[in-house]
Amino acid sequence: MAVFQHPEFDHHESVSYFHDERSGLRALIAVHNTNLGKGLGGCRMWPYASEDEALTDVLRLSRGMTYKAALAGLPQGGGKSVIIGDPRKDKTPELMRAMGRAVDRLNGSYVVAEDSGTNVADIRLMAEVTRHVGGLADERAQAEGRTGDPSPATALGVFIGIQAAVRYRFQRDDLRGLRVAVQGLGNVGYRLCKHLHEAGAQLWVTDLYAPAVERCVQEFGAKPVAMDQIMALDVDVFAPCALGAILDDASIPQLRARIVAGAANNQLARPQHDRALMERGILYAPDYCINAGGIIDIFYEGPGYDWATVEAHLRRIGTTLTAIFERSKAEGRPTGAIADRMAEERFRR
Ligand code: NAD
């Protein structure tokens, strides 16, 4: 499990292992790149089968954060942490404080936020022992009813991204009558449907959880679709907002949408599926660009939070996507590869 020879190692600045005997903490923190600012990234708690699995995850995810922050135009770098353990069984306040102390030892090169397996309450426990935390709503925010949940910003960012993709592909600003299939109606998917409905789009929706589908049918007049049919619908836009790795050898030939633009992380099963989409004439909005609303919101969270400022920054997701689409066309290279190149141009100065 050598780090420097690891396939996911990519010039990470630091990879640290932390153990705390009393709480049983076993955690890794990777800081990928801090050229643009502190390495921000969530803390994932997961019952990894092996230390190698945890290392693979923390290396890959921290690198992804550098690219995402750079492309979102934030003065931030990329980092990530993982706690080896089952969040439902192994989580204790003492474990979270021990994690906070681990974060603190890195003196701010890593800033921790929520991720799968951790929540706002956990980050608050960490904040008792370190000030290097992100995405925590302060008292004023709580009084205003904000919890620090980034989903509303993510959903608006995806909506803005869809507008940009539609403008580029169909040369139209008006979304009235646009046919959109949304996969996954959770925190982001539901809010995205609301924006699309208000803009006059027609919706086809699916989710594992039947009440989530019913709510969109009732509120937005969406048409329910079986889970295995959503990707083959004859629509203009397919918006994946559930799982990752859904664009693969089997699904790409079935797609009839001309645009793929949604919130899900890691939509491409493998990097080359980017090219497969381009060859089918499908405009793909790179996932980490279009779903950056959450990290943008987290950046502004804290004293002086102002939604108008966040919204203005979210609009830049549309500008960046348009630049990616234009450059992809000019260079004949897929949009995902162009997004990576543009991010690298920003952080590898
Ligand atoms: P969520 O858990 O609230 O919602 C996901 C929804 O997808 C759930 O309703 C679930 O039932 C449904 N689902 C799961 N498997 C499905 C399947 N096979 N077919 C159809 N539906 C299925 O999650 P979320 O916060 O809305 O995030 C959605 C996606 O966006 C995730 O991939 C997440 O990583 C990504 N993302 C979220 C944010 C954010 O701010 N919440 C930010 C960036 C990226």
Coordinates of C-alpha atoms and ligand atoms in Angstrom, one line a residue, residues 68 150-151 154 183-189 206-209 227 241-243 263-265 291, ligand 1:
K68 CA -13.9 21.3 -8.7
P150 CA -25.9 23.1 0.2
S151 CA -28.6 21.3 -1.8
T154 CA -26.5 22.8 -6.0
Q183 CA -33.3 10.5 -12.3
G184 CA -33.3 10.8 -8.5
L185 CA -35.7 13.2 -6.6
G186 CA -33.8 13.7 -3.4
N187 CA -32.5 17.0 -2.0
V188 CA -31.1 18.2 -5.3
G189 CA -33.4 16.4 -7.8
T206 CA -38.1 8.4 -11.4
D207 CA -36.8 7.4 -8.0
L208 CA -36.3 4.3 -5.8
Y209 CA -38.6 5.9 -3.3
M227 CA -36.4 3.3 -13.1
C241 CA -29.4 13.3 -9.8
A242 CA -29.0 10.0 -8.0
L243 CA -26.1 7.6 -8.5
A263 CA -26.1 16.8 -10.2
A264 CA -24.8 13.3 -9.6
N265 CA -21.1 12.9 -8.9
N291 CA -22.8 20.4 -9.5
Ligands
NAD1 P1 -30.3 12.4 -2.0 O1 -29.8 11.1 -1.3 O2 -31.0 13.4 -1.2 O3 -31.1 11.9 -3.2 C1 -30.8 10.9 -4.1 C2 -32.1 10.3 -4.6 O4 -31.9 9.3 -5.6 C3 -32.9 9.6 -3.5 O5 -34.2 10.1 -3.5 C4 -32.8 8.1 -3.9 O6 -34.0 7.4 -3.5 C5 -32.7 8.2 -5.4 N1 -32.1 7.0 -6.0 C6 -31.1 6.2 -5.6 N2 -30.9 5.2 -6.5 C7 -31.7 5.5 -7.5 C8 -31.9 4.8 -8.8 N3 -31.2 3.8 -9.1 N4 -32.8 5.3 -9.6 C9 -33.5 6.4 -9.3 N5 -33.4 7.1 -8.1 C10 -32.5 6.6 -7.2 O7 -29.0 13.0 -2.6 P2 -28.8 14.5 -3.2 O8 -28.2 15.3 -2.1 O9 -30.0 15.0 -3.8 O10 -27.6 14.3 -4.2 C11 -27.9 13.7 -5.5 C12 -26.6 13.5 -6.3 O11 -26.0 14.7 -6.4 C13 -25.6 12.6 -5.6 O12 -24.9 11.9 -6.6 C14 -24.7 13.6 -4.9 O13 -23.4 13.0 -4.7 C15 -24.7 14.7 -5.9 N6 -24.3 16.0 -5.3 C16 -25.1 16.5 -4.3 C17 -24.8 17.8 -3.8 C18 -25.6 18.4 -2.7 O14 -25.5 19.6 -2.5 N7 -26.5 17.7 -2.1 C19 -23.7 18.5 -4.3 C20 -22.9 17.9 -5.3 C21 -23.3 16.7 -5.8

